[in-house]
Each structure stands twice: as structure tokens, then as C-alpha cells.
Coordinates of C-alpha atoms in Angstrom, one line a residue:
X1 CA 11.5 30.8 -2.4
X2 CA 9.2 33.7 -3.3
X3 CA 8.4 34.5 -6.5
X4 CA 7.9 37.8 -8.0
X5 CA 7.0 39.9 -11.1
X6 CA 8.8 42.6 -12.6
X7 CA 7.2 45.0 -14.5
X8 CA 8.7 47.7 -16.5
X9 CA 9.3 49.5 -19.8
X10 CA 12.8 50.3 -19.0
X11 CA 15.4 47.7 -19.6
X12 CA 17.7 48.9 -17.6
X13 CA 15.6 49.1 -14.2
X14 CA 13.5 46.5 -15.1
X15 CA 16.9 43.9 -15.4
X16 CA 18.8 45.6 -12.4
X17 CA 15.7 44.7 -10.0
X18 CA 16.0 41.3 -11.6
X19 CA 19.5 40.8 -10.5
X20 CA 19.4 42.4 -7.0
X21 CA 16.2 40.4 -6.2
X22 CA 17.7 37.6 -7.3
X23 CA 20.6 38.2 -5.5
X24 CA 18.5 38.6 -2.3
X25 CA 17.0 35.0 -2.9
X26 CA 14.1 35.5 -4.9
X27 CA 12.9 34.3 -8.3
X28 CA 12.1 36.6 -11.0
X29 CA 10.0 36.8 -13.5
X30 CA 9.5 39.9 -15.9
X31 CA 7.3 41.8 -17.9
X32 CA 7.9 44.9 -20.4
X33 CA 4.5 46.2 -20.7
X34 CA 1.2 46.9 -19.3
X35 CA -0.6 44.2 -21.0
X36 CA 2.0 41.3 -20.6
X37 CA 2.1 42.1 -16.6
X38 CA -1.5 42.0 -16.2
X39 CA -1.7 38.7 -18.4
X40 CA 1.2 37.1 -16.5
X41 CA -0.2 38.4 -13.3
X42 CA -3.6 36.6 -13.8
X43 CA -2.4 33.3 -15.4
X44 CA 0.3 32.7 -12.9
X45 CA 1.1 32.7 -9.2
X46 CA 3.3 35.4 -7.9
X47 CA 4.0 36.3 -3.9
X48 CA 4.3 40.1 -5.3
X49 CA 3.8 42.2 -8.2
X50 CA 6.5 45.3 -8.9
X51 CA 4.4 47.6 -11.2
X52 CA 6.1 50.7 -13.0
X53 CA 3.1 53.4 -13.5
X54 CA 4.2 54.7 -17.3
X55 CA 3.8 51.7 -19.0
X56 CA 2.9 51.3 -23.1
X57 CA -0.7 49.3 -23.8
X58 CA -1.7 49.7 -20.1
X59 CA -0.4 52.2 -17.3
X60 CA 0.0 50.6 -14.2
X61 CA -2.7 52.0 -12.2
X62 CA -5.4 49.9 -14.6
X63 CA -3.1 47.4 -14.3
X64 CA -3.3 47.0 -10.7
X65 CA -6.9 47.7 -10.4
X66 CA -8.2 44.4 -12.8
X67 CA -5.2 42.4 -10.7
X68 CA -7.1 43.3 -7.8
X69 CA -10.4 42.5 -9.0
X70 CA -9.5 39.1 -9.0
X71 CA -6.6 38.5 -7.0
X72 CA -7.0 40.7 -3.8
X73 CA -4.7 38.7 -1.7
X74 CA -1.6 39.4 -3.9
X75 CA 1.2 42.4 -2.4
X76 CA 1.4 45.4 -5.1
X77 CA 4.8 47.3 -5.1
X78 CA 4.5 50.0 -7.0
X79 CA 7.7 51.9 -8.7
X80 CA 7.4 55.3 -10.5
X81 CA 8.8 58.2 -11.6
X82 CA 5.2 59.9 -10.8
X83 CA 5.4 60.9 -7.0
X84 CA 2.7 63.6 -5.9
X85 CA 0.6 63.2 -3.3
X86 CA -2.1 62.8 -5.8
X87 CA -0.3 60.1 -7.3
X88 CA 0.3 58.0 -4.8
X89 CA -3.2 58.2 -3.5
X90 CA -4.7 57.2 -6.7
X91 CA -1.9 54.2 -7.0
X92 CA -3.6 53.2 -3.0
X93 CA -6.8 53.9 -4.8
X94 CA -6.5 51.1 -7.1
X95 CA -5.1 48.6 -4.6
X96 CA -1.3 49.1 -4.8
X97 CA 0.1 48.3 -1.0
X98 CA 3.7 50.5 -1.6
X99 CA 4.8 52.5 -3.6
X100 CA 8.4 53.9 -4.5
X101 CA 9.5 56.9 -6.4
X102 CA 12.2 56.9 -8.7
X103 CA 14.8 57.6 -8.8
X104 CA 15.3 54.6 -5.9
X105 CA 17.7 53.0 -3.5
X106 CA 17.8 49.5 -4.0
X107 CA 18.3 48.9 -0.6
X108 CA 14.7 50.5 0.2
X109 CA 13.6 48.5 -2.7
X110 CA 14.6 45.3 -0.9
X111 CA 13.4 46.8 2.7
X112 CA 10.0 47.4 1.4
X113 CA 10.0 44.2 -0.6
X114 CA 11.1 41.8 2.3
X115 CA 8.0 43.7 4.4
X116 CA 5.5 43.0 1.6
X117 CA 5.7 39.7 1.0
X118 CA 5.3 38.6 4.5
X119 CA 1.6 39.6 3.5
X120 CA 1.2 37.1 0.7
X121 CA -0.5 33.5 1.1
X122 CA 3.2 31.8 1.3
X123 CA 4.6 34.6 3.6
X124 CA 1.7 34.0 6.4
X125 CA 2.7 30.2 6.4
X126 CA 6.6 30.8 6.8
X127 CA 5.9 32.9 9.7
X128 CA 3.2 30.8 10.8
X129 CA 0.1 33.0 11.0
X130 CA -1.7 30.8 8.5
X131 CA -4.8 29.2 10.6
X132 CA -5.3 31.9 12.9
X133 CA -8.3 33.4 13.6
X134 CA -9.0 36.9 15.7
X135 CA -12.2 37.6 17.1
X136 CA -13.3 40.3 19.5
X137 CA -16.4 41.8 19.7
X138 CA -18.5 42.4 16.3
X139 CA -15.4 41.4 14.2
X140 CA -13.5 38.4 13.3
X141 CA -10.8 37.8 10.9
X142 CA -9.2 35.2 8.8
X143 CA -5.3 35.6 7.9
X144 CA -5.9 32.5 5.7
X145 CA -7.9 34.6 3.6
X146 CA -7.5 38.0 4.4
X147 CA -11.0 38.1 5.0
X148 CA -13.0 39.8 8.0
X149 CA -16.4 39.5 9.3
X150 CA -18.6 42.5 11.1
X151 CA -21.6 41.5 12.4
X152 CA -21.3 38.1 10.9
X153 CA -20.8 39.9 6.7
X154 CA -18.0 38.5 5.3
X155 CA -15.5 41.7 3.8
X156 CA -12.7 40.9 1.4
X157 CA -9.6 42.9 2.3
X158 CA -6.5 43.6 0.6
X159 CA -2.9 42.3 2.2
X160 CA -2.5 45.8 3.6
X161 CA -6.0 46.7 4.7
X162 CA -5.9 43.5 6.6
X163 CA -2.3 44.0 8.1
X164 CA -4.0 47.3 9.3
X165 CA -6.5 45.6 11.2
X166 CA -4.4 42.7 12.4
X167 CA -2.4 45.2 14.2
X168 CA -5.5 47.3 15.5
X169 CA -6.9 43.8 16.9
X170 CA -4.3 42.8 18.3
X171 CA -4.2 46.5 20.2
X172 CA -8.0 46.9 20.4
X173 CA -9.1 49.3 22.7
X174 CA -5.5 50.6 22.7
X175 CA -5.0 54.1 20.9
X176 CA -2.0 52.5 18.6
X177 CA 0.5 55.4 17.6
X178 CA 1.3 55.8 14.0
X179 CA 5.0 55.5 13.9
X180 CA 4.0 52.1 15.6
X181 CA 1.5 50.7 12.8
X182 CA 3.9 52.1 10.1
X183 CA 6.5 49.4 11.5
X184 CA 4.3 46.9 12.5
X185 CA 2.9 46.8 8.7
X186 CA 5.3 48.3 6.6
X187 CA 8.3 47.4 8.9
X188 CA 9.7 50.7 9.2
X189 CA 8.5 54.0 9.9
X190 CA 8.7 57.3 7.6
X191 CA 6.9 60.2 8.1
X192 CA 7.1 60.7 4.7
X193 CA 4.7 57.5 4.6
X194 CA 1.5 59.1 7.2
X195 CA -0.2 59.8 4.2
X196 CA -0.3 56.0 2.6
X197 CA -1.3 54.6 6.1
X198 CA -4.4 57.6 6.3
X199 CA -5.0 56.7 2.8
X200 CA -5.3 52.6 3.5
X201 CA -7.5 53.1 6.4
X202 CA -9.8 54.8 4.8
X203 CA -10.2 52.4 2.2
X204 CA -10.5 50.1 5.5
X205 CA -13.5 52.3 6.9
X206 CA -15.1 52.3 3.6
X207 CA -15.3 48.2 3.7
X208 CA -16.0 47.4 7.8
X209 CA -17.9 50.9 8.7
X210 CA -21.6 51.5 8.3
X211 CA -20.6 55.5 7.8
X212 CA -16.8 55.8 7.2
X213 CA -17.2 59.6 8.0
X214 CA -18.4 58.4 11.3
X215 CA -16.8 55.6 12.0
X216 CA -18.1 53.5 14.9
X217 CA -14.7 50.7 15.1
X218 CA -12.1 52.2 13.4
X219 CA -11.4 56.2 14.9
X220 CA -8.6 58.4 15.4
X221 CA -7.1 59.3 18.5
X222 CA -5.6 62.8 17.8
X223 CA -2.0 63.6 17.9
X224 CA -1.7 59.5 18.2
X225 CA -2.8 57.9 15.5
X226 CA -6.0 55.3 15.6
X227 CA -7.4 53.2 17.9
X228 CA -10.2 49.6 17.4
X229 CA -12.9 49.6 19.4
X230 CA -14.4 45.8 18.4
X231 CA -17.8 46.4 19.8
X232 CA -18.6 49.9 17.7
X233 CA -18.7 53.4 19.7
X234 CA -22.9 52.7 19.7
X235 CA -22.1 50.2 22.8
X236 CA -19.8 52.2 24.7

């Protein structure tokens, strides 16, 4: 059974998610402020984090930023009333994987969910990708955990950085369209959601490119979406 943490100011959110997650098969556990989520988040072992943004002691974006300092390999939902484009990109900023404006449907809630924690240490095992290792060309990577190696440096990547590439590598070469990495990683595909997957990978080109506003592995295909060359554009 997964296990998740809840974190919100509002009651009533915060104990309706509890129910219909529940409900779903998971086990709950709950936090209503900034500084209890980041304490519980750090002491115990969850297989995703729901964080609401306006929080008392700590807003959720700091929040998620010292979770990810020292657990990287943990999903981030996060759920929030605050939904501009700027907003969201700062939330990816600090590591979140999802995000979800409220108001919500819980359905999405549990779509989005379901597709995150495949992501998380357990999640690989149950669908068996624990153990495998990719390599091709000047990059390797390690589902175990959610490293990557180019040129033999070792990178630590978050869950979704690391789905990103996942899929790439298993495409490399291939110009991968985007409505087919946004259900590949996400598990569905919104193109209300473009902008998170442009924002991810460039948090993915700042980590395995030597110039992310050149990038030799990781470039776009126009009007496609992104393709992997493995062996860096130098040795084409």
C-alpha cells in the first residue's frame, strides 16, 4: 500500500483528500501546516507528498524546496489556489512534479496521483523497473536511484526529470512528440500541461548539458516536441 502526506491549512480539503485517497487504497497521513509537513516529510517515509502553496509557518514552495534537498526521489503534488503561469513555474522550480489548481476534481486528483507514485522507490518495484539500467552512448541511468551518468559524472535527478529521460532513452534518436511524453510521464496528455513538461526539461538540461542554451543531448525538434541524441550533437 502507498503511503501519502496530506498537507493543508483547510480542514475541509485537507480531510476530503484523506477520505477519497483512502477510498482509492492508500494510507494517509496529514499535516495542517507548513512546518509539520516538512517535519513529517523528513522524519518519515512517504511514496508522495500533496503540498497546498498558502500554508501558515511555511508556504509550500520552501517547503518543497528543503524536502528536495534531501529527499530528491520523493513525487511532489502540489495543490493550490495560486495558478499563473508564474506560479506554477516557480512550484517546478523548487522541485514539485504536479501541480493542481483549486478549485479541483477529485477524479484528476486521483488520475494525477495514481501517475505520480509510479515514480516513487515502491512504485518502480511493483511495476518492476527496479534494477534496470539504460545506457546508450555518453549516458547511463539508474531507476534504482534516479540517478544518471554523462560522461561517467554521476547527476541526481528528481522522479520527474528522470521519467523525462527514461522516455527520451528509450526513444533516443527518435524526435518524441509532446502529447506522447505528456502520457508517457504524466499518464495523460493536456495542452494545458506543455508548459510544465518545457519547464522540467529545462531543469533536465541544466543538470546533464554542458550549455543548456545549447544543448548537445537533449534538443527540440520543432512543431514535435524533443528528441535524445545519447552521443551529444559534437559527434554527429
Amino acid at each position: 500500500m502507498y503511503k501519502l502526506l496530506i498537507s493543508d491549512d483547510d480542514n475541509e480539503i485537507r480531510e476530503l483528500l484523506e477520505f477519497d485517497l483512502a477510498q482509492s487504497g492508500y494510507e494517509t497521513d496529514t499535516a495542517k501546516d507548513g512546518e509539520e509537513a516538512l517535519k513529517k516529510a523528513l522524519t518519515n517515509t512517504y511514496d508522495l507528498i500533496l503540498l497546498d502553496v498558502m500554508m501558515p509557518k511555511m508556504n509550500g514552495f520552501d517547503v518543497c524546496k528543503n524536502i528536495r534537498k534531501s529527499k530528491p526521489d520523493v513525487p511532489i503534488l502540489m495543490l493550490t489556489a495560486k495558478g499563473t503561469i508564474n506560479d506554477k513555474t516557480q512550484g517546478f522550480d523548487m522541485g514539485a512534479d504536479d501541480y493542481i489548481v483549486k478549485p479541483f476534481d477529485i477524479q484528476e486528483v486521483l488520475l494525477r496521483v495514481r501517475a505520480l507514485v509510479r515514480r516513487s522507490p515502491a512504485g518502480k518495484v511493483m511495476n518492476n523497473t527496479s534494477g534496470e539500467i539504460l545506457k546508450a552512448g555518453d549516458i547511463e541511468i539508474f531507476p534504482d536511484s534516479l540517478e544518471a551518468k554523462v560522461k561517467n559524472n554521476s547527476i541526481k535527478l528528481t522522479p520527474t526529470e528522470f521519467e523525462i529521460l527514461y522516455c527520451l532513452m528509450q526513444h533516443f534518436n527518435e524526435a518524441v512528440p509532446l502529447a506522447v511524453l505528456l502520457n508517457e510521464v504524466w499518464g495523460y496528455n493536456s495542452d494545458d500541461d506543455v508548459r510544465m513538461l518545457r519547464v522540467h526539461v529545462g531543469g533536465l538540461r541544466q543538470k546533464i548539458e554542458h550549455n543548456p542554451k545549447m544543448p548537445d543531448y537533449l534538443q527540440t525538434v520543432n512543431n514535435v516536441g524533443y528528441k535524445l541524441n545519447p552521443f551529444g550533437s559534437e559527434n554527429e
